[in-house]
Amino acid sequence: MNKIAVFCSGSDHIAPVYREKAEELGAWLGRHHKWLVYGGSDSGLMEVVGKAVKENGGMLMGIIPTKLEEAGRVSGLLDVEFRTVNLSDRKDMMLQEAEVAVALPGGIGTLDEVFHVAASASIGYHDRKVILYNVEGFWDDIIRFLGRLEETHFAHRPIRNCILVADTFEELIGMLEK
């Protein structure tokens, strides 16, 4: 896989461990000459992962919604920029460009991106997966909830068909190398 979407927080006010893991992933992507397909912001984990990719020889594709541009929050590191009208267009473009998605810890926007990929995969629009990188158990509550969806028959197919979980960096890399 050469184009990897990363969904993550744009917040600058998060625990250092999340920054460290974003940087570790970005460095790996860069060293392996991968394209990072992401939101293109100059803040939070987006800037951390982007900078690490760039410093290690990778390429950056920023998918930038109008509001981000209007706020002056576009990273200056981007190799390729796509402009979108809104977040829906952004998600569609990221899905179109990437072969797989990794969800680092994030907020409502990250959840929206994860479920956009999973929902469209679950009904057959594509076969891409999203990997929840479960740093420090960040995704544990969501993982339990997804299990409950299966137990109560609200998921028509096994969720692991579209959402995978990596509890360690080694597990994540193993999934990306398949």
PDB file of N, CA and C in Angstrom, residues 34 43 63 85 143 148 153 169-170:
ATOM      1  N   LYS A  34       5.956   6.322   1.552  1.00  0.00           N
ATOM      2  CA  LYS A  34       4.502   6.291   1.412  1.00  0.00           C
ATOM      3  C   LYS A  34       3.965   7.708   1.230  1.00  0.00           C
ATOM      4  N   SER A  43      -1.948  21.946  12.532  1.00  0.00           N
ATOM      5  CA  SER A  43      -2.055  21.850  13.985  1.00  0.00           C
ATOM      6  C   SER A  43      -2.279  20.404  14.421  1.00  0.00           C
ATOM      7  N   ILE A  63      -6.003  17.162   1.946  1.00  0.00           N
ATOM      8  CA  ILE A  63      -7.364  17.332   1.437  1.00  0.00           C
ATOM      9  C   ILE A  63      -7.990  18.422   2.317  1.00  0.00           C
ATOM     10  N   VAL A  85     -15.171  21.628  -0.785  1.00  0.00           N
ATOM     11  CA  VAL A  85     -16.164  22.587  -0.315  1.00  0.00           C
ATOM     12  C   VAL A  85     -16.458  22.364   1.166  1.00  0.00           C
ATOM     13  N   ILE A 143     -14.461   0.189  20.637  1.00  0.00           N
ATOM     14  CA  ILE A 143     -14.318  -1.224  20.283  1.00  0.00           C
ATOM     15  C   ILE A 143     -15.376  -2.058  21.007  1.00  0.00           C
ATOM     16  N   ARG A 148     -20.802  -4.722  20.761  1.00  0.00           N
ATOM     17  CA  ARG A 148     -22.223  -4.750  21.150  1.00  0.00           C
ATOM     18  C   ARG A 148     -23.127  -4.670  19.921  1.00  0.00           C
ATOM     19  N   HIS A 153     -27.064  -7.724  16.866  1.00  0.00           N
ATOM     20  CA  HIS A 153     -27.464  -7.882  15.462  1.00  0.00           C
ATOM     21  C   HIS A 153     -27.787  -6.565  14.753  1.00  0.00           C
ATOM     22  N   PHE A 169       2.318  -0.673  17.848  1.00  0.00           N
ATOM     23  CA  PHE A 169       2.884  -0.168  16.601  1.00  0.00           C
ATOM     24  C   PHE A 169       3.232  -1.328  15.673  1.00  0.00           C
ATOM     25  N   GLU A 170       3.757  -2.393  16.239  1.00  0.00           N
ATOM     26  CA  GLU A 170       4.125  -3.565  15.440  1.00  0.00           C
ATOM     27  C   GLU A 170       2.903  -4.178  14.752  1.00  0.00           C
TER      28      GLU A 170
END
